[in-house]
PDB file of C-alpha atoms in Angstrom:
ATOM      1  CA  UNK Y1130       0.000   0.000   0.000  1.00  0.00           C
ATOM      2  CA  UNK Y1131       1.363   3.384  -1.025  1.00  0.00           C
ATOM      3  CA  UNK Y1132       0.157   5.908   1.533  1.00  0.00           C
ATOM      4  CA  UNK Y1133      -0.299   9.232  -0.228  1.00  0.00           C
ATOM      5  CA  UNK Y1134       0.220  12.166   2.078  1.00  0.00           C
ATOM      6  CA  UNK Y1135      -1.172  14.373  -0.660  1.00  0.00           C
ATOM      7  CA  UNK Y1136      -4.516  12.541  -0.740  1.00  0.00           C
ATOM      8  CA  UNK Y1137      -4.749  12.241   3.039  1.00  0.00           C
ATOM      9  CA  UNK Y1138      -3.930  15.908   3.579  1.00  0.00           C
ATOM     10  CA  UNK Y1139      -6.542  16.926   0.989  1.00  0.00           C
ATOM     11  CA  UNK Y1140      -9.211  15.002   2.886  1.00  0.00           C
ATOM     12  CA  UNK Y1141      -8.125  16.385   6.263  1.00  0.00           C
ATOM     13  CA  UNK Y1142      -8.028  19.955   4.940  1.00  0.00           C
ATOM     14  CA  UNK Y1143     -11.577  19.540   3.637  1.00  0.00           C
ATOM     15  CA  UNK Y1144     -12.669  18.440   7.111  1.00  0.00           C
ATOM     16  CA  UNK Y1145     -10.881  21.431   8.656  1.00  0.00           C
ATOM     17  CA  UNK Y1146     -12.546  23.790   6.182  1.00  0.00           C
ATOM     18  CA  UNK Y1147     -15.984  22.581   7.299  1.00  0.00           C
ATOM     19  CA  UNK Y1148     -15.045  23.206  10.937  1.00  0.00           C
ATOM     20  CA  UNK Y1149     -13.479  26.627  10.282  1.00  0.00           C
ATOM     21  CA  UNK Y1150     -16.586  27.755   8.386  1.00  0.00           C
ATOM     22  CA  UNK Y1151     -18.465  27.628  11.705  1.00  0.00           C
ATOM     23  CA  UNK Y1152     -15.957  29.803  13.565  1.00  0.00           C
ATOM     24  CA  UNK Y1153     -17.187  33.299  12.587  1.00  0.00           C
ATOM     25  CA  UNK Y1154     -20.589  32.554  14.124  1.00  0.00           C
ATOM     26  CA  UNK Y1155     -19.141  30.700  17.125  1.00  0.00           C
ATOM     27  CA  UNK Y1156     -16.114  32.880  17.897  1.00  0.00           C
ATOM     28  CA  UNK Y1157     -16.465  36.014  15.777  1.00  0.00           C
ATOM     29  CA  UNK Y1158     -13.516  35.302  13.492  1.00  0.00           C
ATOM     30  CA  UNK Y1159     -11.283  32.636  11.970  1.00  0.00           C
ATOM     31  CA  UNK Y1160      -7.774  31.605  13.110  1.00  0.00           C
ATOM     32  CA  UNK Y1161      -4.919  33.836  11.951  1.00  0.00           C
ATOM     33  CA  UNK Y1162      -1.478  32.459  11.035  1.00  0.00           C
ATOM     34  CA  UNK Y1163       1.456  34.872  10.674  1.00  0.00           C
ATOM     35  CA  UNK Y1164       4.451  33.560   8.725  1.00  0.00           C
ATOM     36  CA  UNK Y1165       7.799  35.365   8.721  1.00  0.00           C
ATOM     37  CA  UNK Y1166      10.250  34.787   5.870  1.00  0.00           C
ATOM     38  CA  UNK Y1167      13.731  36.287   6.167  1.00  0.00           C
ATOM     39  CA  UNK Y1168      15.798  36.361   2.971  1.00  0.00           C
ATOM     40  CA  UNK Y1169      15.335  34.966  -0.531  1.00  0.00           C
ATOM     41  CA  UNK Y1170      15.999  31.228  -0.128  1.00  0.00           C
ATOM     42  CA  UNK Y1171      14.086  29.586  -3.044  1.00  0.00           C
ATOM     43  CA  UNK Y1172      13.044  26.482  -1.086  1.00  0.00           C
ATOM     44  CA  UNK Y1173      11.792  28.598   1.809  1.00  0.00           C
ATOM     45  CA  UNK Y1174       9.801  30.787  -0.573  1.00  0.00           C
ATOM     46  CA  UNK Y1175       8.140  27.682  -2.009  1.00  0.00           C
ATOM     47  CA  UNK Y1176       7.294  26.344   1.448  1.00  0.00           C
ATOM     48  CA  UNK Y1177       5.826  29.676   2.533  1.00  0.00           C
ATOM     49  CA  UNK Y1178       3.755  29.955  -0.634  1.00  0.00           C
ATOM     50  CA  UNK Y1179       2.370  26.427  -0.134  1.00  0.00           C
ATOM     51  CA  UNK Y1180       1.472  27.215   3.478  1.00  0.00           C
ATOM     52  CA  UNK Y1181      -0.417  30.307   2.341  1.00  0.00           C
ATOM     53  CA  UNK Y1182      -2.345  28.309  -0.268  1.00  0.00           C
ATOM     54  CA  UNK Y1183      -3.251  25.642   2.294  1.00  0.00           C
ATOM     55  CA  UNK Y1184      -4.520  28.271   4.735  1.00  0.00           C
ATOM     56  CA  UNK Y1185      -6.620  29.858   1.985  1.00  0.00           C
ATOM     57  CA  UNK Y1186      -8.246  26.524   1.071  1.00  0.00           C
ATOM     58  CA  UNK Y1187      -9.174  25.853   4.686  1.00  0.00           C
ATOM     59  CA  UNK Y1188     -10.483  29.358   5.262  1.00  0.00           C
ATOM     60  CA  UNK Y1189      -7.811  30.535   7.676  1.00  0.00           C
ATOM     61  CA  UNK Y1190      -6.469  34.071   7.656  1.00  0.00           C
ATOM     62  CA  UNK Y1191      -2.817  34.003   6.637  1.00  0.00           C
ATOM     63  CA  UNK Y1192      -0.286  36.850   6.690  1.00  0.00           C
ATOM     64  CA  UNK Y1193       3.190  36.515   5.205  1.00  0.00           C
ATOM     65  CA  UNK Y1194       5.779  39.027   6.388  1.00  0.00           C
ATOM     66  CA  UNK Y1195       8.813  39.118   4.093  1.00  0.00           C
ATOM     67  CA  UNK Y1196      12.037  40.561   5.472  1.00  0.00           C
ATOM     68  CA  UNK Y1197      15.326  41.307   3.770  1.00  0.00           C
ATOM     69  CA  UNK Y1198      18.350  39.037   4.204  1.00  0.00           C
ATOM     70  CA  UNK Y1199      20.038  41.948   5.990  1.00  0.00           C
ATOM     71  CA  UNK Y1200      17.372  42.092   8.725  1.00  0.00           C
ATOM     72  CA  UNK Y1201      19.080  42.157  12.107  1.00  0.00           C
ATOM     73  CA  UNK Y1202      18.398  39.708  14.882  1.00  0.00           C
ATOM     74  CA  UNK Y1203      17.049  42.532  17.041  1.00  0.00           C
ATOM     75  CA  UNK Y1204      14.621  43.627  14.323  1.00  0.00           C
ATOM     76  CA  UNK Y1205      13.316  40.082  13.916  1.00  0.00           C
ATOM     77  CA  UNK Y1206      12.929  39.585  17.667  1.00  0.00           C
ATOM     78  CA  UNK Y1207      11.071  42.900  17.957  1.00  0.00           C
ATOM     79  CA  UNK Y1208       8.678  41.809  15.208  1.00  0.00           C
ATOM     80  CA  UNK Y1209       8.041  38.505  16.984  1.00  0.00           C
ATOM     81  CA  UNK Y1210       7.370  40.396  20.219  1.00  0.00           C
ATOM     82  CA  UNK Y1211       4.798  42.571  18.442  1.00  0.00           C
ATOM     83  CA  UNK Y1212       3.050  39.497  17.002  1.00  0.00           C
ATOM     84  CA  UNK Y1213       3.066  37.863  20.442  1.00  0.00           C
ATOM     85  CA  UNK Y1214       1.149  40.882  21.768  1.00  0.00           C
ATOM     86  CA  UNK Y1215      -1.282  40.986  18.834  1.00  0.00           C
ATOM     87  CA  UNK Y1216      -4.506  39.310  20.016  1.00  0.00           C
ATOM     88  CA  UNK Y1217      -5.653  38.842  16.403  1.00  0.00           C
ATOM     89  CA  UNK Y1218      -2.686  36.518  15.701  1.00  0.00           C
ATOM     90  CA  UNK Y1219      -3.122  32.910  16.842  1.00  0.00           C
ATOM     91  CA  UNK Y1220      -0.100  31.223  15.280  1.00  0.00           C
ATOM     92  CA  UNK Y1221       3.422  32.448  14.513  1.00  0.00           C
ATOM     93  CA  UNK Y1222       5.887  30.638  12.282  1.00  0.00           C
ATOM     94  CA  UNK Y1223       9.375  31.777  11.346  1.00  0.00           C
ATOM     95  CA  UNK Y1224      10.453  29.893   8.236  1.00  0.00           C
ATOM     96  CA  UNK Y1225      13.742  28.106   8.837  1.00  0.00           C
ATOM     97  CA  UNK Y1226      16.582  28.370   8.144  1.00  0.00           C
ATOM     98  CA  UNK Y1227      17.161  31.992   9.059  1.00  0.00           C
ATOM     99  CA  UNK Y1228      20.311  33.847   7.882  1.00  0.00           C
ATOM    100  CA  UNK Y1229      23.507  32.878   9.716  1.00  0.00           C
ATOM    101  CA  UNK Y1230      23.802  36.144  11.606  1.00  0.00           C
ATOM    102  CA  UNK Y1231      20.511  35.389  13.404  1.00  0.00           C
ATOM    103  CA  UNK Y1232      20.343  32.861  16.245  1.00  0.00           C
ATOM    104  CA  UNK Y1233      17.758  30.218  15.399  1.00  0.00           C
ATOM    105  CA  UNK Y1234      17.490  29.267  19.073  1.00  0.00           C
ATOM    106  CA  UNK Y1235      16.763  32.839  20.152  1.00  0.00           C
ATOM    107  CA  UNK Y1236      14.080  33.093  17.485  1.00  0.00           C
ATOM    108  CA  UNK Y1237      12.367  29.869  18.580  1.00  0.00           C
ATOM    109  CA  UNK Y1238      12.491  30.893  22.239  1.00  0.00           C
ATOM    110  CA  UNK Y1239      11.087  34.354  21.449  1.00  0.00           C
ATOM    111  CA  UNK Y1240       7.806  33.046  20.035  1.00  0.00           C
ATOM    112  CA  UNK Y1241       4.992  32.831  22.594  1.00  0.00           C
ATOM    113  CA  UNK Y1242       4.710  29.098  23.251  1.00  0.00           C
ATOM    114  CA  UNK Y1243       0.903  29.349  22.886  1.00  0.00           C
ATOM    115  CA  UNK Y1244       1.394  30.721  19.359  1.00  0.00           C
ATOM    116  CA  UNK Y1245       4.221  28.353  18.409  1.00  0.00           C
ATOM    117  CA  UNK Y1246       2.474  26.323  15.695  1.00  0.00           C
ATOM    118  CA  UNK Y1247       5.708  24.595  14.632  1.00  0.00           C
ATOM    119  CA  UNK Y1248       6.045  22.971  18.049  1.00  0.00           C
ATOM    120  CA  UNK Y1249       9.714  23.959  18.364  1.00  0.00           C
ATOM    121  CA  UNK Y1250       9.526  26.168  21.462  1.00  0.00           C
ATOM    122  CA  UNK Y1251      11.659  24.597  24.245  1.00  0.00           C
ATOM    123  CA  UNK Y1252       8.652  24.398  26.589  1.00  0.00           C
ATOM    124  CA  UNK Y1253       6.508  22.678  23.953  1.00  0.00           C
ATOM    125  CA  UNK Y1254       9.326  20.222  23.277  1.00  0.00           C
ATOM    126  CA  UNK Y1255       9.712  19.614  27.021  1.00  0.00           C
ATOM    127  CA  UNK Y1256       5.982  18.959  27.375  1.00  0.00           C
ATOM    128  CA  UNK Y1257       6.170  16.437  24.531  1.00  0.00           C
ATOM    129  CA  UNK Y1258       8.681  14.391  26.514  1.00  0.00           C
ATOM    130  CA  UNK Y1259       6.607  14.637  29.690  1.00  0.00           C
ATOM    131  CA  UNK Y1260       3.304  13.868  28.009  1.00  0.00           C
ATOM    132  CA  UNK Y1261       1.598  10.482  28.176  1.00  0.00           C
ATOM    133  CA  UNK Y1262      -1.826   9.699  26.787  1.00  0.00           C
ATOM    134  CA  UNK Y1263      -4.587   8.567  29.114  1.00  0.00           C
ATOM    135  CA  UNK Y1264      -4.098   4.831  29.849  1.00  0.00           C
ATOM    136  CA  UNK Y1265      -7.710   3.923  29.037  1.00  0.00           C
ATOM    137  CA  UNK Y1266      -9.566   2.085  26.317  1.00  0.00           C
ATOM    138  CA  UNK Y1267     -11.918   4.976  25.513  1.00  0.00           C
ATOM    139  CA  UNK Y1268     -10.928   6.022  21.982  1.00  0.00           C
ATOM    140  CA  UNK Y1269     -12.253   9.563  22.464  1.00  0.00           C
ATOM    141  CA  UNK Y1270      -9.846  10.024  25.370  1.00  0.00           C
ATOM    142  CA  UNK Y1271      -7.001   8.234  23.589  1.00  0.00           C
ATOM    143  CA  UNK Y1272      -7.320  10.703  20.690  1.00  0.00           C
ATOM    144  CA  UNK Y1273      -7.380  13.723  23.012  1.00  0.00           C
ATOM    145  CA  UNK Y1274      -5.674  16.934  21.928  1.00  0.00           C
ATOM    146  CA  UNK Y1275      -2.573  17.450  24.100  1.00  0.00           C
ATOM    147  CA  UNK Y1276      -2.414  20.791  25.960  1.00  0.00           C
ATOM    148  CA  UNK Y1277       0.615  21.906  23.925  1.00  0.00           C
ATOM    149  CA  UNK Y1278       1.710  21.988  20.287  1.00  0.00           C
ATOM    150  CA  UNK Y1279       3.059  18.865  18.613  1.00  0.00           C
ATOM    151  CA  UNK Y1280       5.767  19.318  15.936  1.00  0.00           C
ATOM    152  CA  UNK Y1281       4.191  19.152  12.493  1.00  0.00           C
ATOM    153  CA  UNK Y1282       6.233  16.510  10.663  1.00  0.00           C
ATOM    154  CA  UNK Y1283       6.249  13.910  13.474  1.00  0.00           C
ATOM    155  CA  UNK Y1284       2.532  14.507  13.980  1.00  0.00           C
ATOM    156  CA  UNK Y1285       1.985  13.927  10.256  1.00  0.00           C
ATOM    157  CA  UNK Y1286       3.974  10.679  10.334  1.00  0.00           C
ATOM    158  CA  UNK Y1287       1.735   9.232  13.046  1.00  0.00           C
ATOM    159  CA  UNK Y1288      -1.394  10.370  11.198  1.00  0.00           C
ATOM    160  CA  UNK Y1289      -0.170   8.599   8.058  1.00  0.00           C
ATOM    161  CA  UNK Y1290       0.531   5.343   9.886  1.00  0.00           C
ATOM    162  CA  UNK Y1291      -2.905   5.379  11.495  1.00  0.00           C
ATOM    163  CA  UNK Y1292      -4.643   6.266   8.236  1.00  0.00           C
ATOM    164  CA  UNK Y1293      -2.958   3.271   6.598  1.00  0.00           C
ATOM    165  CA  UNK Y1294      -4.256   1.012   9.349  1.00  0.00           C
ATOM    166  CA  UNK Y1295      -0.801   0.229  10.716  1.00  0.00           C
ATOM    167  CA  UNK Y1296      -0.894  -1.292  14.207  1.00  0.00           C
ATOM    168  CA  UNK Y1297       1.700   0.632  16.240  1.00  0.00           C
ATOM    169  CA  UNK Y1298       1.141  -0.768  19.730  1.00  0.00           C
ATOM    170  CA  UNK Y1299       3.607  -3.502  20.603  1.00  0.00           C
ATOM    171  CA  UNK Y1300       5.540  -3.155  17.340  1.00  0.00           C
ATOM    172  CA  UNK Y1301       9.255  -2.514  16.942  1.00  0.00           C
ATOM    173  CA  UNK Y1302       9.720   0.937  15.405  1.00  0.00           C
ATOM    174  CA  UNK Y1303      13.125   2.070  14.170  1.00  0.00           C
ATOM    175  CA  UNK Y1304      13.794   5.771  13.613  1.00  0.00           C
ATOM    176  CA  UNK Y1305      16.692   6.691  11.347  1.00  0.00           C
ATOM    177  CA  UNK Y1306      17.814  10.126  12.518  1.00  0.00           C
ATOM    178  CA  UNK Y1307      17.986  11.960  15.843  1.00  0.00           C
ATOM    179  CA  UNK Y1308      17.202  15.589  14.980  1.00  0.00           C
ATOM    180  CA  UNK Y1309      15.131  17.759  17.306  1.00  0.00           C
ATOM    181  CA  UNK Y1310      12.781  18.493  14.406  1.00  0.00           C
ATOM    182  CA  UNK Y1311      11.910  14.924  13.352  1.00  0.00           C
ATOM    183  CA  UNK Y1312      13.910  12.011  14.773  1.00  0.00           C
ATOM    184  CA  UNK Y1313      13.586  12.585  18.515  1.00  0.00           C
ATOM    185  CA  UNK Y1314       9.976  13.837  18.586  1.00  0.00           C
ATOM    186  CA  UNK Y1315       8.666  11.111  16.257  1.00  0.00           C
ATOM    187  CA  UNK Y1316      10.355   8.535  18.503  1.00  0.00           C
ATOM    188  CA  UNK Y1317       8.456   9.956  21.499  1.00  0.00           C
ATOM    189  CA  UNK Y1318       5.151   9.942  19.610  1.00  0.00           C
ATOM    190  CA  UNK Y1319       5.734   6.300  18.691  1.00  0.00           C
ATOM    191  CA  UNK Y1320       6.414   5.557  22.361  1.00  0.00           C
ATOM    192  CA  UNK Y1321       3.137   7.289  23.183  1.00  0.00           C
ATOM    193  CA  UNK Y1322       1.447   4.788  20.862  1.00  0.00           C
ATOM    194  CA  UNK Y1323       3.086   1.926  22.815  1.00  0.00           C
ATOM    195  CA  UNK Y1324       5.691   0.977  20.227  1.00  0.00           C
ATOM    196  CA  UNK Y1325       9.132  -0.279  21.238  1.00  0.00           C
ATOM    197  CA  UNK Y1326      11.453   2.296  19.708  1.00  0.00           C
ATOM    198  CA  UNK Y1327      15.082   2.175  18.549  1.00  0.00           C
ATOM    199  CA  UNK Y1328      16.768   5.393  17.403  1.00  0.00           C
ATOM    200  CA  UNK Y1329      19.632   4.980  14.916  1.00  0.00           C
ATOM    201  CA  UNK Y1330      22.120   7.568  13.707  1.00  0.00           C
ATOM    202  CA  UNK Y1331      25.465   8.031  11.959  1.00  0.00           C
ATOM    203  CA  UNK Y1332      27.393   6.227  14.711  1.00  0.00           C
ATOM    204  CA  UNK Y1333      25.065   3.219  14.954  1.00  0.00           C
ATOM    205  CA  UNK Y1334      26.878  -0.074  14.430  1.00  0.00           C
ATOM    206  CA  UNK Y1335      25.438  -2.859  12.285  1.00  0.00           C
ATOM    207  CA  UNK Y1336      22.715  -0.488  11.119  1.00  0.00           C
ATOM    208  CA  UNK Y1337      21.234  -2.785   8.467  1.00  0.00           C
ATOM    209  CA  UNK Y1338      20.512  -5.569  10.952  1.00  0.00           C
ATOM    210  CA  UNK Y1339      18.661  -3.131  13.217  1.00  0.00           C
ATOM    211  CA  UNK Y1340      16.546  -1.622  10.454  1.00  0.00           C
ATOM    212  CA  UNK Y1341      15.814  -5.114   9.103  1.00  0.00           C
ATOM    213  CA  UNK Y1342      14.238  -5.987  12.470  1.00  0.00           C
ATOM    214  CA  UNK Y1343      11.772  -3.088  12.304  1.00  0.00           C
ATOM    215  CA  UNK Y1344       8.033  -3.541  11.898  1.00  0.00           C
ATOM    216  CA  UNK Y1345       7.868   0.223  11.347  1.00  0.00           C
ATOM    217  CA  UNK Y1346      10.756   2.194   9.845  1.00  0.00           C
ATOM    218  CA  UNK Y1347      10.875   6.004   9.845  1.00  0.00           C
ATOM    219  CA  UNK Y1348      13.657   7.309   7.576  1.00  0.00           C
ATOM    220  CA  UNK Y1349      14.761  10.853   8.448  1.00  0.00           C
ATOM    221  CA  UNK Y1350      18.496  10.724   7.867  1.00  0.00           C
ATOM    222  CA  UNK Y1351      18.881  13.163   4.941  1.00  0.00           C
ATOM    223  CA  UNK Y1352      20.729  10.854   2.538  1.00  0.00           C
ATOM    224  CA  UNK Y1353      19.214  10.154  -0.892  1.00  0.00           C
ATOM    225  CA  UNK Y1354      17.989   6.559  -1.333  1.00  0.00           C
ATOM    226  CA  UNK Y1355      20.036   5.475   1.683  1.00  0.00           C
ATOM    227  CA  UNK Y1356      17.603   2.747   2.776  1.00  0.00           C
ATOM    228  CA  UNK Y1357      17.889  -0.202   0.408  1.00  0.00           C
ATOM    229  CA  UNK Y1358      15.858  -3.406   0.125  1.00  0.00           C
ATOM    230  CA  UNK Y1359      18.289  -5.484   2.201  1.00  0.00           C
ATOM    231  CA  UNK Y1360      17.778  -3.078   5.132  1.00  0.00           C
ATOM    232  CA  UNK Y1361      14.017  -3.618   5.364  1.00  0.00           C
ATOM    233  CA  UNK Y1362      12.011  -6.585   6.601  1.00  0.00           C
ATOM    234  CA  UNK Y1363       9.367  -8.071   4.311  1.00  0.00           C
ATOM    235  CA  UNK Y1364       6.010  -6.535   5.176  1.00  0.00           C
ATOM    236  CA  UNK Y1365       7.375  -3.590   7.148  1.00  0.00           C
ATOM    237  CA  UNK Y1366       5.689  -0.194   7.146  1.00  0.00           C
ATOM    238  CA  UNK Y1367       8.089   2.504   5.890  1.00  0.00           C
ATOM    239  CA  UNK Y1368       7.576   6.265   6.147  1.00  0.00           C
ATOM    240  CA  UNK Y1369      10.116   8.341   4.218  1.00  0.00           C
ATOM    241  CA  UNK Y1370      10.634  11.801   5.727  1.00  0.00           C
ATOM    242  CA  UNK Y1371      13.648  12.668   3.553  1.00  0.00           C
ATOM    243  CA  UNK Y1372      13.547  15.352   0.867  1.00  0.00           C
ATOM    244  CA  UNK Y1373      16.749  14.934  -1.115  1.00  0.00           C
ATOM    245  CA  UNK Y1374      18.177  15.427  -4.593  1.00  0.00           C
ATOM    246  CA  UNK Y1375      19.442  12.452  -6.550  1.00  0.00           C
ATOM    247  CA  UNK Y1376      23.188  13.109  -7.005  1.00  0.00           C
ATOM    248  CA  UNK Y1377      23.070  11.787 -10.591  1.00  0.00           C
ATOM    249  CA  UNK Y1378      19.753  12.990 -12.036  1.00  0.00           C
ATOM    250  CA  UNK Y1379      19.080  15.919  -9.713  1.00  0.00           C
ATOM    251  CA  UNK Y1380      15.478  14.745  -9.328  1.00  0.00           C
ATOM    252  CA  UNK Y1381      13.643  14.925  -6.011  1.00  0.00           C
ATOM    253  CA  UNK Y1382      13.810  11.740  -3.962  1.00  0.00           C
ATOM    254  CA  UNK Y1383      13.666  10.535  -0.382  1.00  0.00           C
ATOM    255  CA  UNK Y1384      15.904   8.653   2.032  1.00  0.00           C
ATOM    256  CA  UNK Y1385      14.401   5.369   0.810  1.00  0.00           C
ATOM    257  CA  UNK Y1386      15.039   3.486  -2.450  1.00  0.00           C
ATOM    258  CA  UNK Y1387      11.325   3.619  -3.228  1.00  0.00           C
ATOM    259  CA  UNK Y1388      11.255   1.661  -6.499  1.00  0.00           C
ATOM    260  CA  UNK Y1389      13.116  -1.312  -5.037  1.00  0.00           C
ATOM    261  CA  UNK Y1390      11.174  -1.267  -1.777  1.00  0.00           C
ATOM    262  CA  UNK Y1391       7.557  -0.597  -2.744  1.00  0.00           C
ATOM    263  CA  UNK Y1392       6.748  -4.269  -3.432  1.00  0.00           C
ATOM    264  CA  UNK Y1393       8.518  -5.404  -0.280  1.00  0.00           C
ATOM    265  CA  UNK Y1394       6.644  -3.221   2.210  1.00  0.00           C
ATOM    266  CA  UNK Y1395       3.114  -3.480   3.544  1.00  0.00           C
ATOM    267  CA  UNK Y1396       2.966   0.333   3.608  1.00  0.00           C
ATOM    268  CA  UNK Y1397       5.332   2.903   2.119  1.00  0.00           C
ATOM    269  CA  UNK Y1398       5.153   6.665   1.581  1.00  0.00           C
ATOM    270  CA  UNK Y1399       6.440   8.298  -1.623  1.00  0.00           C
ATOM    271  CA  UNK Y1400       8.618  11.381  -2.141  1.00  0.00           C
ATOM    272  CA  UNK Y1401       7.277  13.769  -3.256  1.00  0.00           C
ATOM    273  CA  UNK Y1402       3.632  13.508  -2.220  1.00  0.00           C
ATOM    274  CA  UNK Y1403       4.177  11.797   1.125  1.00  0.00           C
ATOM    275  CA  UNK Y1404       5.164  13.436   4.398  1.00  0.00           C
ATOM    276  CA  UNK Y1405       5.605  16.921   2.902  1.00  0.00           C
ATOM    277  CA  UNK Y1406       1.893  17.654   2.335  1.00  0.00           C
ATOM    278  CA  UNK Y1407       1.075  16.193   5.749  1.00  0.00           C
ATOM    279  CA  UNK Y1408       3.541  18.550   7.440  1.00  0.00           C
ATOM    280  CA  UNK Y1409       1.691  21.559   6.021  1.00  0.00           C
ATOM    281  CA  UNK Y1410      -1.652  19.957   6.879  1.00  0.00           C
ATOM    282  CA  UNK Y1411      -0.597  19.502  10.510  1.00  0.00           C
ATOM    283  CA  UNK Y1412       0.632  23.110  10.623  1.00  0.00           C
ATOM    284  CA  UNK Y1413      -2.891  24.208   9.711  1.00  0.00           C
ATOM    285  CA  UNK Y1414      -4.321  21.870  12.347  1.00  0.00           C
ATOM    286  CA  UNK Y1415      -1.908  23.291  14.952  1.00  0.00           C
ATOM    287  CA  UNK Y1416      -3.064  26.814  14.078  1.00  0.00           C
ATOM    288  CA  UNK Y1417      -6.684  25.822  14.618  1.00  0.00           C
ATOM    289  CA  UNK Y1418      -5.819  24.138  17.925  1.00  0.00           C
ATOM    290  CA  UNK Y1419      -3.906  27.231  19.105  1.00  0.00           C
ATOM    291  CA  UNK Y1420      -6.977  29.317  18.249  1.00  0.00           C
ATOM    292  CA  UNK Y1421      -9.352  26.972  20.078  1.00  0.00           C
ATOM    293  CA  UNK Y1422      -7.179  26.925  23.204  1.00  0.00           C
ATOM    294  CA  UNK Y1423      -7.899  30.650  23.595  1.00  0.00           C
ATOM    295  CA  UNK Y1424     -11.569  29.841  24.010  1.00  0.00           C
ATOM    296  CA  UNK Y1425     -11.171  26.465  25.736  1.00  0.00           C
ATOM    297  CA  UNK Y1426      -7.999  26.685  27.875  1.00  0.00           C
ATOM    298  CA  UNK Y1427      -8.354  23.042  28.937  1.00  0.00           C
ATOM    299  CA  UNK Y1428      -7.340  22.013  25.416  1.00  0.00           C
TER     300      UNK Y1428
END
């Protein structure tokens, strides 16, 4: 089964649009996402444009603030402070990477954690590691919204696995990569779903034997077509988070050798059209959740 993040995100965005259409009557307005783009990085411009289009389709208000490459760290932090104080803004996102003369950590820490829709604020990340779902059988409680923001890509990975009908509880999940953005948080979310999790990285010994033992493999290592057929168990579920360029053809590809793996796996996600669309979808969902928490603090 090829799990299309593009198709899943389209369906989820349609569901969000129905919900958001009720907000003006219920709350007097719709959620407002403010996106800050510093510099002229082509990839970042594409990401920001796609986020704006997604917000428009759902019915969210979206503002994109474009700043010059020469913008100082102080100027950016002052802008973030102003957006933090703006009651009409529910979500703030600073498109990464920022220019080298600006501290990424200072930027992430400056965003009000309640408006941090990327889920990168240190307090949101800390809450992720403290958080455990209710240990009950009631599905409504199991699917509860946590009282903090989950990082978008890891959240999207879990949504994809569940949409494909993959049983996570009790399974051995292997995560390739240990970044704060994907590897570590997706490992914690898998733990929350009662998987047994192994995190692998560049110093892991006998890597292929570990990945070949995985029922669920999350590839987020940033190396084009790194995961080959001999590294994956027959019938495994594979989610490819990588967005790479083939060194020979220059075409877009993932961390997984998709063509040689697709008939070996029970579930596999493609690149493009896999995790990428789900990341943007979950950003929109996070914006809505941040908005709703203003009116229902218990969320």
